Short mmCIF file of C-alpha atoms and ligand atoms in Angstrom, two decimals:
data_model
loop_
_atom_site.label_atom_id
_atom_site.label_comp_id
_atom_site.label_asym_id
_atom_site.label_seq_id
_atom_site.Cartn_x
_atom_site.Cartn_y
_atom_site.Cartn_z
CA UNK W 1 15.53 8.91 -7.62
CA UNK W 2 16.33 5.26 -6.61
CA UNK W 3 14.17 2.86 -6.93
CA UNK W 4 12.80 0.72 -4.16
CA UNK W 5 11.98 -3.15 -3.40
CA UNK W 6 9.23 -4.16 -1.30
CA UNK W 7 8.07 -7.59 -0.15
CA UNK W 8 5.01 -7.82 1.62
CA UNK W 9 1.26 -8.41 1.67
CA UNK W 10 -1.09 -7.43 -1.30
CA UNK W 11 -4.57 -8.71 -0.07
CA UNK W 12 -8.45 -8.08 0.18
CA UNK W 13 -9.18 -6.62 3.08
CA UNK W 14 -12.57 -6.10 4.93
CA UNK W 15 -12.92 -3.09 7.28
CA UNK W 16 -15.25 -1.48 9.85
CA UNK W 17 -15.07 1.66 11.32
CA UNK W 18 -17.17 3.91 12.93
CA UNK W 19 -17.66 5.86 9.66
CA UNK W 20 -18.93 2.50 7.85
CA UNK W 21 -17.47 -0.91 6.24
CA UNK W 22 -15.89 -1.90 2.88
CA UNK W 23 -15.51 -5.84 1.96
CA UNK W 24 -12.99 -7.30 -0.13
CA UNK W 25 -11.15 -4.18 -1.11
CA UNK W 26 -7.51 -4.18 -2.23
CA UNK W 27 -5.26 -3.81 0.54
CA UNK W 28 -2.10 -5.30 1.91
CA UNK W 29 1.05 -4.05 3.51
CA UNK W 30 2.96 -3.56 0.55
CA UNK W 31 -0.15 -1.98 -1.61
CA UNK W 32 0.00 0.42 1.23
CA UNK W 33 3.59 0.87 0.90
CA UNK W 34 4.23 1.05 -2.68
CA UNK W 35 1.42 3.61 -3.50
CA UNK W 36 2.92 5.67 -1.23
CA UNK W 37 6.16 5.25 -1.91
CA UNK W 38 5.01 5.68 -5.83
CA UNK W 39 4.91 9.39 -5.05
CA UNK W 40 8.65 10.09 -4.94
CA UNK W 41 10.56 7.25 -6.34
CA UNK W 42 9.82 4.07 -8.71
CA UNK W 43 8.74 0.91 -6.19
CA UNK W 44 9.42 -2.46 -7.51
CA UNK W 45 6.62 -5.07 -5.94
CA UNK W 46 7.22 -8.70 -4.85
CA UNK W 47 4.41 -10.30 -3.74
CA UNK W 48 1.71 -12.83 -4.04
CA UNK W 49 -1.76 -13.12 -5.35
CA UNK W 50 -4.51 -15.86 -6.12
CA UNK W 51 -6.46 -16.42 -9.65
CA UNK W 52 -9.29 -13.72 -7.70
CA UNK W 53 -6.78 -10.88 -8.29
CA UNK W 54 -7.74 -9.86 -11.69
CA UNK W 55 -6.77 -7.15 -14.07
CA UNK W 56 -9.84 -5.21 -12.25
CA UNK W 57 -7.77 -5.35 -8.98
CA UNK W 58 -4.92 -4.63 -10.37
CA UNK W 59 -6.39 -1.00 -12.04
CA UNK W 60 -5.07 0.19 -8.22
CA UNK W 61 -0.96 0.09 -9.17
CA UNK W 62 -2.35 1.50 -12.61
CA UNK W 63 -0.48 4.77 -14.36
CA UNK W 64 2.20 4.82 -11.35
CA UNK W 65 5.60 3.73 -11.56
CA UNK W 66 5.60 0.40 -9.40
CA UNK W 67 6.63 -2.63 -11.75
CA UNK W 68 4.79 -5.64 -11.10
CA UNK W 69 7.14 -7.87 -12.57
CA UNK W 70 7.91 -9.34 -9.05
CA UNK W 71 4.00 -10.16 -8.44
CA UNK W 72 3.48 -13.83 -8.22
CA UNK W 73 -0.45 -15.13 -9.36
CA UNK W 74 -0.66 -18.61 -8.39
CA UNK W 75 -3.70 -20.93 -8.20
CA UNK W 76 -5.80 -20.25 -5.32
CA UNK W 77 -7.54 -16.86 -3.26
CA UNK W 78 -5.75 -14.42 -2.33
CA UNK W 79 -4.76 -13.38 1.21
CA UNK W 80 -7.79 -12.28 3.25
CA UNK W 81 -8.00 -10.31 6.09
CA UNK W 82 -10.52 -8.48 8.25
CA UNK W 83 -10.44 -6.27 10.82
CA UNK W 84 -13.01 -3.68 13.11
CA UNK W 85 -11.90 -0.58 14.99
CA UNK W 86 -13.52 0.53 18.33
CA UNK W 87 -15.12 4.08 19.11
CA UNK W 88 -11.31 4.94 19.50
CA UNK W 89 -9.51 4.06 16.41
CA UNK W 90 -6.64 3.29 18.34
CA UNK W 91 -7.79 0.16 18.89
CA UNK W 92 -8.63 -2.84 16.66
CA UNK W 93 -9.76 -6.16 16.22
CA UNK W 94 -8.37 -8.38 14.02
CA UNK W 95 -11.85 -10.84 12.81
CA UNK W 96 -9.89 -12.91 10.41
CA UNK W 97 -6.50 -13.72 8.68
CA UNK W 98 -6.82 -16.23 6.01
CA UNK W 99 -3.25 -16.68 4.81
CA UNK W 100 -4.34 -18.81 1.34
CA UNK W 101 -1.46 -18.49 -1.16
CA UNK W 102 0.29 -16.37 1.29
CA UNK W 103 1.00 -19.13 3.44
CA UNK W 104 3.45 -20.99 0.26
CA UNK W 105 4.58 -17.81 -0.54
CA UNK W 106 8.83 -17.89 -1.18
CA UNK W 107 9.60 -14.60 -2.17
CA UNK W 108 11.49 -14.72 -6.12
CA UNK W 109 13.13 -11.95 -6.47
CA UNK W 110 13.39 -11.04 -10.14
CA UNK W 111 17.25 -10.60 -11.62
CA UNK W 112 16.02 -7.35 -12.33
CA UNK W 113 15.57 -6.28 -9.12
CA UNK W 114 18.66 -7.75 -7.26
CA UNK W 115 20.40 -4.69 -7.38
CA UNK W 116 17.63 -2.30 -5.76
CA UNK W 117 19.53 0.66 -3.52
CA UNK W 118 16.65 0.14 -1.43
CA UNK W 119 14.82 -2.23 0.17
CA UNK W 120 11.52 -2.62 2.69
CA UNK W 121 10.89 -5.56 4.00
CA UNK W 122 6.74 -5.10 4.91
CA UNK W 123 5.74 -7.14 7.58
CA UNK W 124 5.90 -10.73 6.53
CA UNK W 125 7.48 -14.03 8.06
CA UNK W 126 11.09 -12.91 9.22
CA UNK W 127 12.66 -15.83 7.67
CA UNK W 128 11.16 -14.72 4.34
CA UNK W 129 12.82 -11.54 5.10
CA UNK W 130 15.93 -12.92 5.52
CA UNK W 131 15.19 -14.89 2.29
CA UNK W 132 14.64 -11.52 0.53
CA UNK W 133 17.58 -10.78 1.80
CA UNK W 134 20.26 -13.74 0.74
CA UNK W 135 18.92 -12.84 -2.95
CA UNK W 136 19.71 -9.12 -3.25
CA UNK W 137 23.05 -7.16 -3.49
CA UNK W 138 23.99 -5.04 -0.94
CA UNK W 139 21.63 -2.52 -0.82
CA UNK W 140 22.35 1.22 -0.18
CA UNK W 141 19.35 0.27 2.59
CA UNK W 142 16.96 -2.11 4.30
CA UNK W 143 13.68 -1.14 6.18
CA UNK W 144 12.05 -3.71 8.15
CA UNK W 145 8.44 -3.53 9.41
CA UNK W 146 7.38 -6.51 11.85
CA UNK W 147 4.39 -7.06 14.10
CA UNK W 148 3.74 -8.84 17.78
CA UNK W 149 2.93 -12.21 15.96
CA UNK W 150 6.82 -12.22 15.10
CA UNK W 151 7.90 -11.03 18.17
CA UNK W 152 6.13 -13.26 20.12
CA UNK W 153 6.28 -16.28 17.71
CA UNK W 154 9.79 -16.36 15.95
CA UNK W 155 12.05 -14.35 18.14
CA UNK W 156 14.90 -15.81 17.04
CA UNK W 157 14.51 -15.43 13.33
CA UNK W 158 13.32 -12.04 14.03
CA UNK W 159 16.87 -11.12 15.25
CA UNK W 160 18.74 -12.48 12.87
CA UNK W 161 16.97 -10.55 9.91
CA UNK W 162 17.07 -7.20 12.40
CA UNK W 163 20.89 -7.68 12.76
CA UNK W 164 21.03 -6.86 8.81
CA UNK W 165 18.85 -3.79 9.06
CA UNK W 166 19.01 -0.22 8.83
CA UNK W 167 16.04 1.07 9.53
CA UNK W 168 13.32 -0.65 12.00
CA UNK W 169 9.36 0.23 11.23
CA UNK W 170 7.63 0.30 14.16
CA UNK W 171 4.55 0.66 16.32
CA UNK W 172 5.00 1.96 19.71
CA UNK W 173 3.21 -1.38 21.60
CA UNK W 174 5.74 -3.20 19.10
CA UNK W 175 8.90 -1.44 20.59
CA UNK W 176 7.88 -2.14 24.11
CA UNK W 177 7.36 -5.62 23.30
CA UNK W 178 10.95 -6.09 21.26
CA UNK W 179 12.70 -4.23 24.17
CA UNK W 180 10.90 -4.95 26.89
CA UNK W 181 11.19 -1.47 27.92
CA UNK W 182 8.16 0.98 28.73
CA UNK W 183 9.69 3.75 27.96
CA UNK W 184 10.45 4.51 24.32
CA UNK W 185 13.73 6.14 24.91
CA UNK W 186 15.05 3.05 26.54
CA UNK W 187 13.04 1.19 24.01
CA UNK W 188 14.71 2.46 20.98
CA UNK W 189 18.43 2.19 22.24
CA UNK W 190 17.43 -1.50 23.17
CA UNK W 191 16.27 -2.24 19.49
CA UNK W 192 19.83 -0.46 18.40
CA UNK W 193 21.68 -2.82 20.45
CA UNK W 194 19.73 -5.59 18.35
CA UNK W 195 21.38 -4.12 14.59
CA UNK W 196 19.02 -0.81 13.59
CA UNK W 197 21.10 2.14 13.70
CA UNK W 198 17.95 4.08 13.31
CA UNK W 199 14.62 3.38 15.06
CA UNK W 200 10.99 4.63 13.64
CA UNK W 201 8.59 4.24 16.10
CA UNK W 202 4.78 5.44 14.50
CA UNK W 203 2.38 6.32 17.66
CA UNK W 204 -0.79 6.39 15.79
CA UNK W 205 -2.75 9.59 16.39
CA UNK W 206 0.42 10.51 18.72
CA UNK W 207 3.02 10.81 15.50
CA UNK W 208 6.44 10.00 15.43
CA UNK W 209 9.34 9.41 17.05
CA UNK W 210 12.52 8.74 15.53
CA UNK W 211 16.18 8.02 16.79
CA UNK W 212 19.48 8.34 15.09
CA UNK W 213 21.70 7.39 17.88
CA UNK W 214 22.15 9.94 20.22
CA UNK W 215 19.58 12.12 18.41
CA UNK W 216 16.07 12.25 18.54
CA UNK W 217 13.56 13.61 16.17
CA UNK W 218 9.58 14.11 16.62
CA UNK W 219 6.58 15.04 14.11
CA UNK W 220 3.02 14.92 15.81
CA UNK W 221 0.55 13.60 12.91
CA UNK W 222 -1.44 15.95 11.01
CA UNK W 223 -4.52 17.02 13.33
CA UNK W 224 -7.76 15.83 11.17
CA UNK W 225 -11.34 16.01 12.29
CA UNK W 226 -12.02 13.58 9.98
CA UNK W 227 -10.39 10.08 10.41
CA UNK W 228 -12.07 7.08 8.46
CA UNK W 229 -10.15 4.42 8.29
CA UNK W 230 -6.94 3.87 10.49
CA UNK W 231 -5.96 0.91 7.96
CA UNK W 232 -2.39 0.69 6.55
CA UNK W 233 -1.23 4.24 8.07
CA UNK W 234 1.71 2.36 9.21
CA UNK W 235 2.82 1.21 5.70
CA UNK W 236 2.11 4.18 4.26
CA UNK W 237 3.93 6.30 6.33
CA UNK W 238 6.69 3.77 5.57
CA UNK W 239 5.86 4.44 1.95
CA UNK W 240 6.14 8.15 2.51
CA UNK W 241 9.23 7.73 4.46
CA UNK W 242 11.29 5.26 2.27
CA UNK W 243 9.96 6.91 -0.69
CA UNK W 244 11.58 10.43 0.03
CA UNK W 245 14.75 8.77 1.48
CA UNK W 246 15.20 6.83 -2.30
CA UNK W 247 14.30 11.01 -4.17
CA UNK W 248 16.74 12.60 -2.17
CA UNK W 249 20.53 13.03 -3.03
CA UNK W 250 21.72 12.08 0.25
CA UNK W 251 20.90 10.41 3.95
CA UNK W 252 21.37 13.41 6.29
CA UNK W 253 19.73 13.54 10.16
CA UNK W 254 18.17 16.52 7.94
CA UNK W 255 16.46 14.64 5.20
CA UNK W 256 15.55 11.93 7.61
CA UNK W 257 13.62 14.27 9.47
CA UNK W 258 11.69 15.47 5.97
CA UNK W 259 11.50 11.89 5.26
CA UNK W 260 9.69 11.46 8.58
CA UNK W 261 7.42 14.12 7.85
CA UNK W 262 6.99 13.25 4.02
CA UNK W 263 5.49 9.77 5.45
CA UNK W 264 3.10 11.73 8.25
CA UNK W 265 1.55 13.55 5.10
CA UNK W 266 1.44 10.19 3.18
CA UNK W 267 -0.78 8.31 6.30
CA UNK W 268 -2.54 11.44 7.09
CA UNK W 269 -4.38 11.15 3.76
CA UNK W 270 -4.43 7.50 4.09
CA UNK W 271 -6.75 7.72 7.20
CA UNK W 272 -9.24 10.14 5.48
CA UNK W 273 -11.18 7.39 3.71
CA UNK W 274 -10.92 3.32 3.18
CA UNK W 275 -8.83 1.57 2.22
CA UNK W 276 -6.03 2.76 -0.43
CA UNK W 277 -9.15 4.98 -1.62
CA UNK W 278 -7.69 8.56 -0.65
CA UNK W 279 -3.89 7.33 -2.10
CA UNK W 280 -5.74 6.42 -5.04
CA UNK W 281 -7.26 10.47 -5.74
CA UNK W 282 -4.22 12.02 -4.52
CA UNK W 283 -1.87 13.81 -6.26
CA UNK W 284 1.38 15.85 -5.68
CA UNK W 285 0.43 19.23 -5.42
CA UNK W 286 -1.68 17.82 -2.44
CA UNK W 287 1.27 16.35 -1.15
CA UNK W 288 3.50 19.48 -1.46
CA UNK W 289 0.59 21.50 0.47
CA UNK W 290 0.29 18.94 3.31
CA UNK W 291 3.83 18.73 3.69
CA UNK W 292 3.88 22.86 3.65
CA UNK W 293 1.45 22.30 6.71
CA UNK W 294 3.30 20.19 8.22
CA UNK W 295 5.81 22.43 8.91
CA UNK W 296 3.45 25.39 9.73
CA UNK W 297 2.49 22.81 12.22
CA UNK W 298 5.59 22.49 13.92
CA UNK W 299 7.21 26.20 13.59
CA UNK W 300 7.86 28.27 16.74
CA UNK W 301 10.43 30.90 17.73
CA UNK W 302 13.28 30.57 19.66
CA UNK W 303 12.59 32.08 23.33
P1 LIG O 401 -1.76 -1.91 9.42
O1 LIG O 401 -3.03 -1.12 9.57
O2 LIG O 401 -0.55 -1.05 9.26
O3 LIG O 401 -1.61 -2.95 10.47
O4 LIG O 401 -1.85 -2.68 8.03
C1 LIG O 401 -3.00 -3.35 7.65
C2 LIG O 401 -2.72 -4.10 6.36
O5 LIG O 401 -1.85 -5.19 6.66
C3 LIG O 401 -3.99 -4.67 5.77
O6 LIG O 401 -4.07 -4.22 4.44
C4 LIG O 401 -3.81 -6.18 5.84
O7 LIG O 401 -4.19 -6.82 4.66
C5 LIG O 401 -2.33 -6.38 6.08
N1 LIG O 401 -2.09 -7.48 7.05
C6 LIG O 401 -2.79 -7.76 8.17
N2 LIG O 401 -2.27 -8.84 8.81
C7 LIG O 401 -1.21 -9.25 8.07
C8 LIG O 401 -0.27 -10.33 8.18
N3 LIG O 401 -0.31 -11.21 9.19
N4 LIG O 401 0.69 -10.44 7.24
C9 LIG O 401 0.74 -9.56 6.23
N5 LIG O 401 -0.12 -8.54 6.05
C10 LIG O 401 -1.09 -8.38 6.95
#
C-alpha cells in the first residue's frame, strides 16, 4: 500500500436532481477522490479551505486514513459551487462557481509528502498542476483530471503539465475536445501523442474505456435503478482507480483493468445518494460484493 497525493477542490456544493436538493454540503474534487481512494491506500490531501470549514465539516475525512496536514484554512469562504441535472442525468448545469480562497490558492506541498509514489492531480488550474509538480520527487505515478474550461482556456499550459503524465482522467466530451477527434479510438491515441501513455476515458452511465497503447479495455458501469446524484462520479472513480493501483504490488494491463473496475464500484455507490453521503456509510465488505458483481456482470463463455 502506497500512499497517494491529491491536489484539488474541497468545497460546498449545492445540488439538484430529480430525486431532490442538498445546499452547502461538503464536496469538491479531491473530497471525492480521497474518500474513495481512502478505501485501499492512505491519501494525503492538499487543498484549500475558508474560516466556514469547521471541525463539523471536517467530521467527513474523520476515522479514514487521509492526512490533512496538506489542507490550507485561510481567511475567507470556501469554494462554492452549484449545479442542477436535467430529467437525464447526463446532463448538467453548472448555476454557480464562486472560486473565494480557491482563486489565491498555490498549492504547498508539505516536506512530508514530497516523496508520494503517487500522485492525482484533480482538476484544478494546469499551471497549479505543474506547480504540484516542480515540488515533488519523481513519483512512481501522476494522474491528471482536467475539464473543458482548461481545454478551452489554457491550452498551452494544459500540455505542458500532460507531457509529464501518466495517466489522463477523462470525460468522453473532454477527449473529443483535447483531440479533436469524434471517435474515441482516434481520440485516445491523439491524447497519447500529447504525453499519457494510458488514457481513462469515464462515459457516465456508458462506463469505461481505457487504452494502454495498442490495447483496449472496457467495464460498462454498474446497472442501478436508482441514481441520485451524478455528482463527483468522475473523481471517485478516479479515487477507486488510483486507490487500487497504489494497494497493488505491481502495474500490470491486468491490475489496470481491476483498477478500472475497482473505481466503477467506487462511483456506482457514489451516485446512489448526495453528495459524498453513500462514501460516507460504505464499507469494504460492500466494496468486495460490488466488485464480485462486477465481474458477474461482465462474464461470458468463449463461443
Ligand atoms: P464532477 O461531478 O466530477 O464534475 O465533480 C463535481 C465536483 O467538482 C463538485 O464537488 C464541485 O465542487 C467540484 N468542482 C466543480 N467545478 C470545479 C472547478 N472549476 N474547479 C474545481 N472543482 C470544481
Amino acid at each position: 500500500m502506497q500512499p497517494i497525493l491529491t491536489v484539488g477542490s474541497v468545497a460546498f456544493d449545492s445540488i439538484k436532481t430529480p430525486a431532490g436538493e442538498v445546499s452547502r454540503v461538503v464536496g469538491g474534487a479531491a473530497t471525492y477522490f480521497s474518500l474513495a481512494a481512502s478505501f485501499f491506500a492512505p491519501v494525503r490531501l492538499v487543498a484549500v479551505v475558508g474560516d466556514d470549514f469547521g471541525p463539523r465539516q471536517q467530521t467527513v475525512f474523520d476515522g479514514r486514513p487521509i492526512d490533512l496536514r496538506g489542507l490550507q484554512r485561510v481567511a475567507g469562504e470556501t469554494f462554492r459551487w452549484r449545479g442542477e441535472y436535467y430529467d437525464d442525468l447526463n446532463r448538467r448545469e453548472t448555476i454557480y462557481t464562486e472560486l473565494n480562497v480557491f482563486d489565491a490558492f498555490r498549492p504547498r506541498i508539505p516536506a512530508e509528502f514530497r516523496a508520494s509514489p503517487f500522485v492525482f492531480l484533480a482538476n484544478i488550474h494546469p499551471a497549479l498542476q505543474l506547480e504540484v509538480l516542480e515540488q515533488v520527487a519523481s513519483p512512481g505515478l501522476v494522474a491528471l483530471d482536467t475539464m473543458n474550461y482548461w481545454i478551452e482556456g489554457t491550452p498551452d499550459a494544459l500540455r505542458r503539465v500532460l507531457a509529464r503524465v501518466d495517466v489522463l482522467i477523462i470525460n468522453d466530451e473532454e477527449a473529443r475536445q483535447l483531440s479533436g477527434e469524434r471517435n474515441l479510438v482516434k481520440a485516445a491515441r491523439a491524447i497519447r501523442a500529447l504525453g499519457p501513455p494510458r488514457v481513462v476515458i469515464k462515459r457516465g452511465e456508458h462506463g469505461v474505456l481505457m487504452n494502454l497503447g495498442e490495447r483496449f479495455f472496457a467495464a460498462p458501469a454498474m446497472p442501478l435503478e436508482e441514481v441520485c446524484d451524478p455528482t463527483g462520479a468522475g473523481d471517485t472513480f478516479a479515487g477507486g482507480f488510483i486507490g487500487y493501483l497504489a494497494s497493488a504490488a505491481g502495474m500490470s494491463d491486468a491490475v489496470l483493468a481491476q483498477a478500472v473496475v475497482a473505481g466503477s464500484t467506487m462511483a456506482s455507490f457514489a451516485v446512489q445518494a448526495f453528495g459524498v453521503e453513500r462514501l460516507l456509510r460504505l464499507d469494504t465488505a460492500e466494496v468486495a460484493a460490488r466488485f464480485e458483481q462486477f465481474r458477474q456482470l461482465t462474464q461470458f463463455e468463449p463461443l
